[in-house]
Coordinates of C-alpha atoms and ligand atoms in Angstrom, one line a residue:
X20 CA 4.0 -23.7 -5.8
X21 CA 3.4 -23.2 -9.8
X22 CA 2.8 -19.8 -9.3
X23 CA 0.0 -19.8 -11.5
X24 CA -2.4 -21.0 -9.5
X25 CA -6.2 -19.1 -10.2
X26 CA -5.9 -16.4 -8.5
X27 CA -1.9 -15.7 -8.3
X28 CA -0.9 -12.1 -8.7
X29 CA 1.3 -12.4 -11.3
X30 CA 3.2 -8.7 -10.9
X31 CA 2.1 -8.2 -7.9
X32 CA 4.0 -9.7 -4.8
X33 CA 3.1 -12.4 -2.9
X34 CA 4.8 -15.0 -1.2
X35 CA 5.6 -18.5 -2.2
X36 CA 3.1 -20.0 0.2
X37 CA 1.2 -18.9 4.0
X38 CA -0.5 -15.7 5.3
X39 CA 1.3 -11.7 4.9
X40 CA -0.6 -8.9 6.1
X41 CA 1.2 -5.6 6.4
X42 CA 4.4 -4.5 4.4
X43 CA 7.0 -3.4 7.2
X44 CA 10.3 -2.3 7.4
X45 CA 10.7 -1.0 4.2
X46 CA 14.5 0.3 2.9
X47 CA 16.7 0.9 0.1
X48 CA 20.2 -0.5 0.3
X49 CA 23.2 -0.5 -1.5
X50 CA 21.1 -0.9 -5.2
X51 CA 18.2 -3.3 -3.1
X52 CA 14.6 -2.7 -2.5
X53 CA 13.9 -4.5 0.8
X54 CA 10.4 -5.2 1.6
X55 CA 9.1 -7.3 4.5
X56 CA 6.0 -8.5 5.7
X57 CA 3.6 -9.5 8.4
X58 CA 4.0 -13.6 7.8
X59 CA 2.7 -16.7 9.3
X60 CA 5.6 -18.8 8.6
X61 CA 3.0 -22.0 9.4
X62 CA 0.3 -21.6 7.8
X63 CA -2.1 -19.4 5.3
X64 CA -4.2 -17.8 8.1
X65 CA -2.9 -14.9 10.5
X66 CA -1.0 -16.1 12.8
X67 CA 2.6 -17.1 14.5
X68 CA 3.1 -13.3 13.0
X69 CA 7.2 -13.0 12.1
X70 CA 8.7 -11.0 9.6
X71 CA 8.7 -12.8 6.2
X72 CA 11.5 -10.9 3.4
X73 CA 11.7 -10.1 0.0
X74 CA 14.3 -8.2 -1.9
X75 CA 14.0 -6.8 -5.4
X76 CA 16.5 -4.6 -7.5
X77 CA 13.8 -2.7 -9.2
X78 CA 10.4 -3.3 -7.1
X79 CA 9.2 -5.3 -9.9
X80 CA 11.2 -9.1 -9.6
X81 CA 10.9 -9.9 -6.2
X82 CA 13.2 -12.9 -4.8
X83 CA 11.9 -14.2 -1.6
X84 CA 14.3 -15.0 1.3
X85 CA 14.0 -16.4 4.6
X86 CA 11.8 -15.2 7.5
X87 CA 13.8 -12.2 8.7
X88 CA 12.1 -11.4 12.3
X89 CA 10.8 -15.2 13.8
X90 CA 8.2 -15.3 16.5
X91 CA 9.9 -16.8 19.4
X92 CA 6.5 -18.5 21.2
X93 CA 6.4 -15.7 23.6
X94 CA 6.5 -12.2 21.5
X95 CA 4.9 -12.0 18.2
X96 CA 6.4 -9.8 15.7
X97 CA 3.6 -6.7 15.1
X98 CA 4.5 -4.4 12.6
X99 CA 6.8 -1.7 12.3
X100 CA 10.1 0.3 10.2
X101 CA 13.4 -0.1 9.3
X102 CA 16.3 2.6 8.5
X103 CA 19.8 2.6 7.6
X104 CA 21.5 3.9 10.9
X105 CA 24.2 5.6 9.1
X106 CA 26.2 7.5 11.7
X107 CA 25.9 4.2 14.5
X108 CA 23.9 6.6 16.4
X109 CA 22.9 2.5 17.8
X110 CA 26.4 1.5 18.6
X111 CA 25.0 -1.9 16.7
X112 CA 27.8 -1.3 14.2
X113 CA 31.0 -3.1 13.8
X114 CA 33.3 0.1 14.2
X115 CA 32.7 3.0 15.7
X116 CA 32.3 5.3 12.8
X117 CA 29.5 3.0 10.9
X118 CA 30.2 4.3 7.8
X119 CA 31.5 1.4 6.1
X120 CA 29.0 -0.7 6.8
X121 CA 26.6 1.2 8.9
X122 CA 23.7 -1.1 10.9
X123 CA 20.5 -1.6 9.6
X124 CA 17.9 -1.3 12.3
X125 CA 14.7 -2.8 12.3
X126 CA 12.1 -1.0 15.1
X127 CA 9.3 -3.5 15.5
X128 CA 6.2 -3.9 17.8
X129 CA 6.6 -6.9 20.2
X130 CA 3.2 -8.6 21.1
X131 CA 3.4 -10.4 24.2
X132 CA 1.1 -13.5 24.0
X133 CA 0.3 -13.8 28.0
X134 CA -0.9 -10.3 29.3
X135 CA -1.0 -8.7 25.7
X136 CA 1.2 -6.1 26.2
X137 CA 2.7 -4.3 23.4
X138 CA 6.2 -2.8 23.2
X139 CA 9.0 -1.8 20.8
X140 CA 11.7 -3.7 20.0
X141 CA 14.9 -3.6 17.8
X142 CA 16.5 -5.9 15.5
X143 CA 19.8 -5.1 13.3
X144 CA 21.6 -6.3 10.2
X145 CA 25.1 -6.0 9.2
X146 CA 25.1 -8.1 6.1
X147 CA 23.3 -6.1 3.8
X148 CA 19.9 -7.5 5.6
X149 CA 20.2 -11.2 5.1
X150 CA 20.1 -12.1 8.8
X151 CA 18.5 -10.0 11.4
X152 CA 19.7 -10.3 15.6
X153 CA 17.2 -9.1 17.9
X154 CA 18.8 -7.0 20.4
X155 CA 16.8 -8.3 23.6
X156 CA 15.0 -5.7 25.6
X157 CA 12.5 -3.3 24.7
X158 CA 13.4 0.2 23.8
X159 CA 9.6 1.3 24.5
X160 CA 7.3 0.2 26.8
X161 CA 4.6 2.3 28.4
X162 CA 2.9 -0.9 29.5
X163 CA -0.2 -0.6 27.1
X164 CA -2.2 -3.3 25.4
X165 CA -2.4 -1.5 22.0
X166 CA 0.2 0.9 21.6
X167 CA 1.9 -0.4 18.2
X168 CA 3.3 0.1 14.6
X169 CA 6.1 2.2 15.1
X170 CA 7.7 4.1 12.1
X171 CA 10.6 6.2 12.7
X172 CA 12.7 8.2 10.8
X173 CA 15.9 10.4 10.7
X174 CA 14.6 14.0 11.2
X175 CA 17.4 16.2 9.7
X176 CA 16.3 19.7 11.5
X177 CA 15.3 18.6 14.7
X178 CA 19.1 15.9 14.1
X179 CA 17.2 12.9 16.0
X180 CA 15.1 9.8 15.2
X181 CA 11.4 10.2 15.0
X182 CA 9.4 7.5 15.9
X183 CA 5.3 8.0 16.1
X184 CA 3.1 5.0 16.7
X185 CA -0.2 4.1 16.8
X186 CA -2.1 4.2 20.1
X187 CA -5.2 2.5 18.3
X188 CA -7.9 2.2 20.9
X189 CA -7.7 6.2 21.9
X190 CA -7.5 7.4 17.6
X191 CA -4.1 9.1 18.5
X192 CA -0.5 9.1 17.4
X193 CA 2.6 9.4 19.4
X194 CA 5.4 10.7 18.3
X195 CA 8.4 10.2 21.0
X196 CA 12.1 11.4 19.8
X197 CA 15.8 9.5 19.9
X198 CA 19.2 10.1 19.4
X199 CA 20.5 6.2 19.7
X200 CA 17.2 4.7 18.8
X201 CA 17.5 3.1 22.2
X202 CA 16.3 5.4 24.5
X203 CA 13.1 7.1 23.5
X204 CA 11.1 10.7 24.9
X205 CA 7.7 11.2 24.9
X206 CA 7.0 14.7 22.4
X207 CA 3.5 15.4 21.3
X208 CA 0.5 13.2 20.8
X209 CA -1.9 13.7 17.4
X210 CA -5.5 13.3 17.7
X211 CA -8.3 12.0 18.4
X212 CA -8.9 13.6 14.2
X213 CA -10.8 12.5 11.3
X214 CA -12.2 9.4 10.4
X215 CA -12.4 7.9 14.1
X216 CA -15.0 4.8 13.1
X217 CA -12.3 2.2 14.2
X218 CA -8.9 1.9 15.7
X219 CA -6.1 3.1 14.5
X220 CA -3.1 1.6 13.0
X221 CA -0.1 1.5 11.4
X222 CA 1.2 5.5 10.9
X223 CA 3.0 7.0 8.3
X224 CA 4.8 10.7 8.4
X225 CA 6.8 12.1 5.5
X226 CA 7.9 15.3 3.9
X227 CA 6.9 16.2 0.1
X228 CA 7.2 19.2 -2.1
X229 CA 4.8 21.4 -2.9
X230 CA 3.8 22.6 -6.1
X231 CA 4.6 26.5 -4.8
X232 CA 8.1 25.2 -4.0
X233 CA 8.0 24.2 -0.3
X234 CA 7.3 21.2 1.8
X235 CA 4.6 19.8 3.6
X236 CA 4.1 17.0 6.1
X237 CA 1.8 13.8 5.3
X238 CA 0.4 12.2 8.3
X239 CA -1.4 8.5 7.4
X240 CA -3.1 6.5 9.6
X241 CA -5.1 3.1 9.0
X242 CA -8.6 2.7 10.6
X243 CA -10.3 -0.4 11.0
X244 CA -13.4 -1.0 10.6
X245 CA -14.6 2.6 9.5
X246 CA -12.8 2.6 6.0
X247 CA -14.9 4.2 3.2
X248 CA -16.8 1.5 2.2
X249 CA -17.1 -0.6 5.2
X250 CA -14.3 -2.5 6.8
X251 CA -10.5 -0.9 7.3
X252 CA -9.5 2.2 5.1
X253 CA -6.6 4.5 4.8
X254 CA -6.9 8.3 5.9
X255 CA -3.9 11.0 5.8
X256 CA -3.9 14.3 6.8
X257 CA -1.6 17.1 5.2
X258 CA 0.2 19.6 7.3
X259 CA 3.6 21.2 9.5
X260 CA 5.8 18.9 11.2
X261 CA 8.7 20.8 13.1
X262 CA 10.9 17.9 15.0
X263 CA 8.0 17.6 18.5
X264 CA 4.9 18.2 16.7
X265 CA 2.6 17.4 13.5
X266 CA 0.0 20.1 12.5
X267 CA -3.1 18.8 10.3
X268 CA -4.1 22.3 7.7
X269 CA -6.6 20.5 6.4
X270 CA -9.3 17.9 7.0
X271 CA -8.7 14.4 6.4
X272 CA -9.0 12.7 3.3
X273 CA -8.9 9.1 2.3
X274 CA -5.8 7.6 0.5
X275 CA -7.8 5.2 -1.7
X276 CA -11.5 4.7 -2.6
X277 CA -11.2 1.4 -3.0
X278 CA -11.6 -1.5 -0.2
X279 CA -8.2 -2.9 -0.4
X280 CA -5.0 -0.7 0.4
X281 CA -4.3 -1.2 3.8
X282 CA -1.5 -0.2 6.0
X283 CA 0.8 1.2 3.3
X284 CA 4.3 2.1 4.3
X285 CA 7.0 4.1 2.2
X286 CA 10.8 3.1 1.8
X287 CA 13.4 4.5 3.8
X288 CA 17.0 5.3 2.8
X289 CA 15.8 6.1 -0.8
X290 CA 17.2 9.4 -2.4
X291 CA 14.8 11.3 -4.7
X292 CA 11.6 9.8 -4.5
X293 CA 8.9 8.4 -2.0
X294 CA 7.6 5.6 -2.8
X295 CA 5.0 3.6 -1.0
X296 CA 3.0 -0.4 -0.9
X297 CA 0.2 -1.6 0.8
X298 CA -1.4 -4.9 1.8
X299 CA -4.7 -5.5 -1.1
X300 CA -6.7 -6.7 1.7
X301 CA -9.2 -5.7 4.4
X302 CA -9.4 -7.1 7.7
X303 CA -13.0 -7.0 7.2
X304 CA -13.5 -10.2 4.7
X305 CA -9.6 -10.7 4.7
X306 CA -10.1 -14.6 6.4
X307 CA -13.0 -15.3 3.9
X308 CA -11.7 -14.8 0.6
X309 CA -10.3 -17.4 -1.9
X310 CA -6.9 -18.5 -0.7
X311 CA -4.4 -20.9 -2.5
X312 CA -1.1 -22.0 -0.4
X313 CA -0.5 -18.1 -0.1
X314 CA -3.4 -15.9 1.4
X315 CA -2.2 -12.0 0.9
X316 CA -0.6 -10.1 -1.7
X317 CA 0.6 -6.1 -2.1
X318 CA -0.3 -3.5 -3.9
X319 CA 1.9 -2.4 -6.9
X320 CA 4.5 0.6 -5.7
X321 CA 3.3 4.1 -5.8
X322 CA 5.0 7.4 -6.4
X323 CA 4.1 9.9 -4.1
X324 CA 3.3 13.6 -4.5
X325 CA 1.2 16.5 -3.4
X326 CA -0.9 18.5 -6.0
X327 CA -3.3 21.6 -5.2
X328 CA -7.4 21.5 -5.9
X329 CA -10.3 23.0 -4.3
X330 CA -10.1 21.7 -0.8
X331 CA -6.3 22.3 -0.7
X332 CA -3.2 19.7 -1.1
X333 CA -4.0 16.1 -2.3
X334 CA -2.0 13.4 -2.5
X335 CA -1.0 12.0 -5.5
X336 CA 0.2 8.0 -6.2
X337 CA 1.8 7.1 -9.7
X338 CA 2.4 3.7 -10.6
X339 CA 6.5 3.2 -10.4
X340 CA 7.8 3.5 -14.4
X341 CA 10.0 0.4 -13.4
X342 CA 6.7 -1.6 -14.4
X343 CA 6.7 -0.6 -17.8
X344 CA 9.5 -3.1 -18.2
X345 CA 6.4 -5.8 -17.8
X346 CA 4.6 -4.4 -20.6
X347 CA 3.9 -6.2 -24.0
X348 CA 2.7 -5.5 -27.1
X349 CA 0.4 -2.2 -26.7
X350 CA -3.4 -2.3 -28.8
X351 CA -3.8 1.2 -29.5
X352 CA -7.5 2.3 -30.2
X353 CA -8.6 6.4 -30.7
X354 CA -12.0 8.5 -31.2
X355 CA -14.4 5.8 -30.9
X356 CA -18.0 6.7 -30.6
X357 CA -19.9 5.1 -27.2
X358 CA -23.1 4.0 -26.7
X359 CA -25.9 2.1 -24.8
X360 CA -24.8 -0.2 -27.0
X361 CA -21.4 -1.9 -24.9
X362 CA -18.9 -1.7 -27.7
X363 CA -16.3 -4.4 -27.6
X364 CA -12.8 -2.8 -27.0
X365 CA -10.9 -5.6 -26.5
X366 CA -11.2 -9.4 -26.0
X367 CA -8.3 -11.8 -24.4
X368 CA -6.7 -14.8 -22.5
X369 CA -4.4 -12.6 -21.0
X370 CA -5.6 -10.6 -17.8
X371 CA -3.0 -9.0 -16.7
X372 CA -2.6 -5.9 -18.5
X373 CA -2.6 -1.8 -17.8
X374 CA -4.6 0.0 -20.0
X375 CA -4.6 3.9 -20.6
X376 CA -7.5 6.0 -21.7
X377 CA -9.2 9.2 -22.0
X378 CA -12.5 9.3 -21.9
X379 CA -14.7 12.1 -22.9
X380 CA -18.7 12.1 -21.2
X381 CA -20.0 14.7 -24.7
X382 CA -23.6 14.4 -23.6
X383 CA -24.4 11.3 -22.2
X384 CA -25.1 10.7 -18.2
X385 CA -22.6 8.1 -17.9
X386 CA -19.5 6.1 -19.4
X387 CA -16.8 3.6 -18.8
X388 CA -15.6 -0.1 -19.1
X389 CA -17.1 -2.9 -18.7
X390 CA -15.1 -6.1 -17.6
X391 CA -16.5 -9.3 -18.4
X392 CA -14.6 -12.5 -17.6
X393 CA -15.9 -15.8 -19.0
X394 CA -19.2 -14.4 -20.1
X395 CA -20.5 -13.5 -16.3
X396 CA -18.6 -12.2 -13.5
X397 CA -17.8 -8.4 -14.3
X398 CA -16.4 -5.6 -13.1
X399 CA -17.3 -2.1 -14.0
X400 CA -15.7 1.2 -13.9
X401 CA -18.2 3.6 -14.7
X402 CA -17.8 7.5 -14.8
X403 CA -21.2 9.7 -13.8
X404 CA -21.9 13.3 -14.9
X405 CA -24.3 14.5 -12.4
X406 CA -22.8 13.5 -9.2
X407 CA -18.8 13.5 -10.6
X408 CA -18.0 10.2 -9.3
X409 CA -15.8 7.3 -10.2
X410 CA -17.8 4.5 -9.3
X411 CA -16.1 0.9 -9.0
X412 CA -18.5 -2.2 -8.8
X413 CA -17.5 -5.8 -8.5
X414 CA -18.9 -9.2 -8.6
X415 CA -17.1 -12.0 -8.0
X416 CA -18.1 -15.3 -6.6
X417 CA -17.1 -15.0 -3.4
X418 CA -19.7 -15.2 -0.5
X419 CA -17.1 -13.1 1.9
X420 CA -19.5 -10.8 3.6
X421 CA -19.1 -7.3 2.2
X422 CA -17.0 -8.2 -0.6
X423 CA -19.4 -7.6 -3.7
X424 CA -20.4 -4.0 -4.3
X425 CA -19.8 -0.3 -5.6
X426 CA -17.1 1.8 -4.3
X427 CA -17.1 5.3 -5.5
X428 CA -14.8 8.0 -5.4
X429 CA -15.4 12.0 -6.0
X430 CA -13.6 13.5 -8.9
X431 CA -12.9 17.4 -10.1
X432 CA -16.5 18.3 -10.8
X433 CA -15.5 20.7 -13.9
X434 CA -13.8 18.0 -16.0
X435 CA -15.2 17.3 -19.6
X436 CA -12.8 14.9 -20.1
X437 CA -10.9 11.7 -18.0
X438 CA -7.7 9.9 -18.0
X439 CA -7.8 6.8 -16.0
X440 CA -5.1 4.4 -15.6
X441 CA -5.8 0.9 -15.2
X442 CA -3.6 -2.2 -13.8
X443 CA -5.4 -5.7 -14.0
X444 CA -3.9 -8.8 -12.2
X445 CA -5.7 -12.4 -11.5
X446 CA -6.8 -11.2 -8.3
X447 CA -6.9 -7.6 -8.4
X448 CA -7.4 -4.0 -10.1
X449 CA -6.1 -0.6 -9.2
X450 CA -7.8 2.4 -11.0
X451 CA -5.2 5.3 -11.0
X452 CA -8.0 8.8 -12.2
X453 CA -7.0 12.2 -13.0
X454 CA -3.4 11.4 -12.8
X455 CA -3.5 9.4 -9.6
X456 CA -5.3 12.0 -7.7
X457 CA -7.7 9.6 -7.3
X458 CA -7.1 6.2 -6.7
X459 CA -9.2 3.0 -6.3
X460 CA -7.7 -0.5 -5.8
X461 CA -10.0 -3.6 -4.9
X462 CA -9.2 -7.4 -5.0
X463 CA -11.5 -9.3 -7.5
X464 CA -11.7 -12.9 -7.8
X465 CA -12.7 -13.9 -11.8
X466 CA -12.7 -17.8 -12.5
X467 CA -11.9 -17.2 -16.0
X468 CA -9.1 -16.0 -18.0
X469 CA -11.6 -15.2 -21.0
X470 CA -11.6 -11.6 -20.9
X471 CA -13.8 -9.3 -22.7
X472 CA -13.4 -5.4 -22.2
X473 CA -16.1 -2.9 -23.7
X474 CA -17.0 0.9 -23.8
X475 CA -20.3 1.6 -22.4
X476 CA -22.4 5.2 -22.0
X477 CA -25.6 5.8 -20.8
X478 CA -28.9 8.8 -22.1
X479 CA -26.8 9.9 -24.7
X480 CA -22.9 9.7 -26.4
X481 CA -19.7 10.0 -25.0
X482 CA -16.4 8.8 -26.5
X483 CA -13.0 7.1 -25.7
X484 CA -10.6 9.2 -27.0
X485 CA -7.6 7.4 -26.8
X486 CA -7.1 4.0 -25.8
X487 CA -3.7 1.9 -25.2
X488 CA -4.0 -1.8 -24.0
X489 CA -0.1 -3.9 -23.1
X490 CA -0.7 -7.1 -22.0
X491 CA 1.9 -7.4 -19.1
X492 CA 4.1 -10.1 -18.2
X493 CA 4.6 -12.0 -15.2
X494 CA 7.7 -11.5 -13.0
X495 CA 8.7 -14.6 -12.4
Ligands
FRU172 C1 -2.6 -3.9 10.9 C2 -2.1 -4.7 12.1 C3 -1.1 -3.9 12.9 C4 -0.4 -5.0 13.7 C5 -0.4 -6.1 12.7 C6 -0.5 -7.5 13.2 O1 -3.1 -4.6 9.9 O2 -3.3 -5.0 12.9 O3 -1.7 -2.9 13.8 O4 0.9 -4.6 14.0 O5 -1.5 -5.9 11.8 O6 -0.4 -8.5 12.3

């Protein structure tokens, strides 16, 4: 492939060529980011699912190597985690103590194509990930049809492995404990909760710092259909997890406003920070939309936090700083007036760029950007007073059902002022508001390159107070 085919992400990853869905089996190992992937090795629609690999030094290049995890004709690999097995606790290790070169375990969902049963099964590495050995039975099998996605963990106080999965036709989670990743308990289950439109899939459980000093567990689980705007979506709850049980304090929220963040999973083995990537898809136009010889990209990493508002913790996604590395020349505008009248901000061949702003709504009704590409197709990001929302609209020319249309998001309702942070790829945006509290990330599908950005407001002025454009490069 050229890799600039029309709609190529070009710092986002995809693969060379065929279907991904899912990230899996995220890790950080010895100075690599490893990411793999729900792939159809055979072709660019789901199927023949297999782990594909990618492996990256700063999340940003991305070298792609050979399918990790192959479909065997009988089992189908479903998604699921990976961790560094540090102390052997598997006895996969070549010595006894691990240390030197301690397993790296993959904990995957094996789909049975006669009878449909799904189980858990394991797969190790002990050269640094490059080739994977499936160990051959399953380590979990309750003999369910939908009982999947396993993500498991080290749990420091409770000293086991924590594995919770999705049991997506009854809206639960399981969590079941380990201490050889092997041989699993049953400890608590989690729900039905929250948004319950849809199955659920693909959990995620972490600790984070608070603000006030402590920690806090984050509970995500995908729902499909059901998400926020129609289709699959991404819901987490915050709360107490003590080593047999998760707690939710508070309601459930949705990750991203957006229609295409699916199934996001966070990197294991990785000191300091949690970071997290998603598929920019939705199951529920994913086989209809423009495909080249890849179908299926991911989003860009996130940082993760938790920050305090009205309705209690949120969390928070940043944009990795290792991206900045991508960024060219910056166009730096400040204090310009807005009006009915679009102004023109910016006009460009190159779309794929972040932009920084600050927009301030003085005392008009509305304001934002307007994206124009080749003189039609647009997308607009527009900011309203009365209902505080964060409104996302796109129109591409797709005919995928339930593709074109506004996504909104609710925003702090006191604000006078908003920062938004914007990354624009050839087949995607992702809108990062009030410093990633809010977050919107949608595919779009412009068949131009000719880009022209403009400030907009509406029943009265409102201003862009600062404004910083870099075109960003392409990682390849
Ligand atoms: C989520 C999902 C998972 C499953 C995988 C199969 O998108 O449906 O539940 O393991 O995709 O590709």
């Amino acid at each position: 492939p050229s890799f600039r085919e029309p709609f190529r992400p070009q710092f986002h990853y995809s693969p060379a060529r065929n279907w991904i869905n899912d990230p899996n089996g995220l890790f950080f190992y010895q100075g690599e980011y490893h990411i793999f992937y729900q792939y159809n090795p055979f072709g660019n629609e789901w199927g023949n699912m297999s782990w594909g690999h990618a492996i990256s030094r700063d999340m940003v290049h991305w070298e792609e190597l050979p399918v990790a995890i192959e479909d065997d004709g009988d089992v189908m690999i479903f998604s699921g985690s990976a961790v560094v097995d540090h102390q052997n606790t598997s006895g996969f290790g070549s010595d006894d103590s691990g240390a030197e070169n301690p397993p790296l375990v993959a904990i995957y969902t094996g789909h049975q194509r006669v009878g449909y049963n799904q189980s858990q099964y394991l797969a190790y590495s002990l050269d640094r990930g490059r080739t994977w050995t499936k160990y051959g039975k399953r380590v979990l099998d309750v003999g369910m049809t939908a009982f999947r996605d396993p993500k498991v963990f080290w749990h420091d106080a409770s000293q086991q492995w924590i594995m919770v999965l999705a049991l997506p036709d009854d809206h639960k989670a399981a969590f079941y404990g380990s201490s050889d990743l092997k041989n699993w308990t049953l400890l608590s289950h989690f729900g039905p909760a929250g948004h319950t439109g849809g199955i659920w899939e693909v959990p995620e459980l972490f600790e984070l710092p608070t603000p006030e000093g402590d920690t806090r567990w984050v509970l995500k689980l995908d729902l499909n259909p059901g998400g926020p705007h129609g289709g699959s979506g991404c819901q987490y709850w915050v709360g107490h997890f003590d080593g047999t049980t998760f707690e939710a304090q508070q309601e459930a929220r949705w990750v991203d406003h957006g229609k295409d963040f699916y199934a996001a999973l966070s990197f294991s083995n990785l000191e300091g920070r949690r970071i997290w990537l998603a598929w920019m898809n939705n199951w529920e136009y994913s086989r209809d939309i423009p495909r080249e010889v890849f179908n299926g990209h991911m989003s860009i990493p996130r940082v993760l936090s938790l920050q305090r508002d009205a309705e209690g913790l949120a969390l928070v996604q940043t944009p990795i700083p290792e991206l900045e590395v991508l960024r060219g020349e910056p166009t730096v505008l400040s204090a310009l007036p807005l009006t009915e009248q679009a102004t023109l901000l910016h006009q460009t061949q190159q779309t794929t760029l972040e932009i920084e702003l600050e927009l301030e709504m003085l005392d008009a009704a509305e304001t934002g950007l307007k994206f124009v590409f080749g003189g039609q197709e647009e997308v607009t990001l527009i900011w309203q007073k009365d209902t505080s929302e964060l409104l996302l609209q796109r129109n591409s020319k797709t005919e995928a059902a339930g593709f074109n249309g506004a996504h909104t998001a609710v925003l702090n309702a006191t604000k006078e002022t908003l920062n938004l942070r914007i990354f624009l790829d050839w087949s995607s945006i992702e809108v990062f508001a009030e410093g990633g509290k809010t977050v919107i990330s949608d595919l779009v599908y412009p068949s131009s390159h000719d880009l022209k950005i403009s400030g907009l407001a509406q029943s009265g002025s409102a201003q862009i107070r600062h404004f910083k454009l870099w075109p960003l490069r392409a990682y390849r």
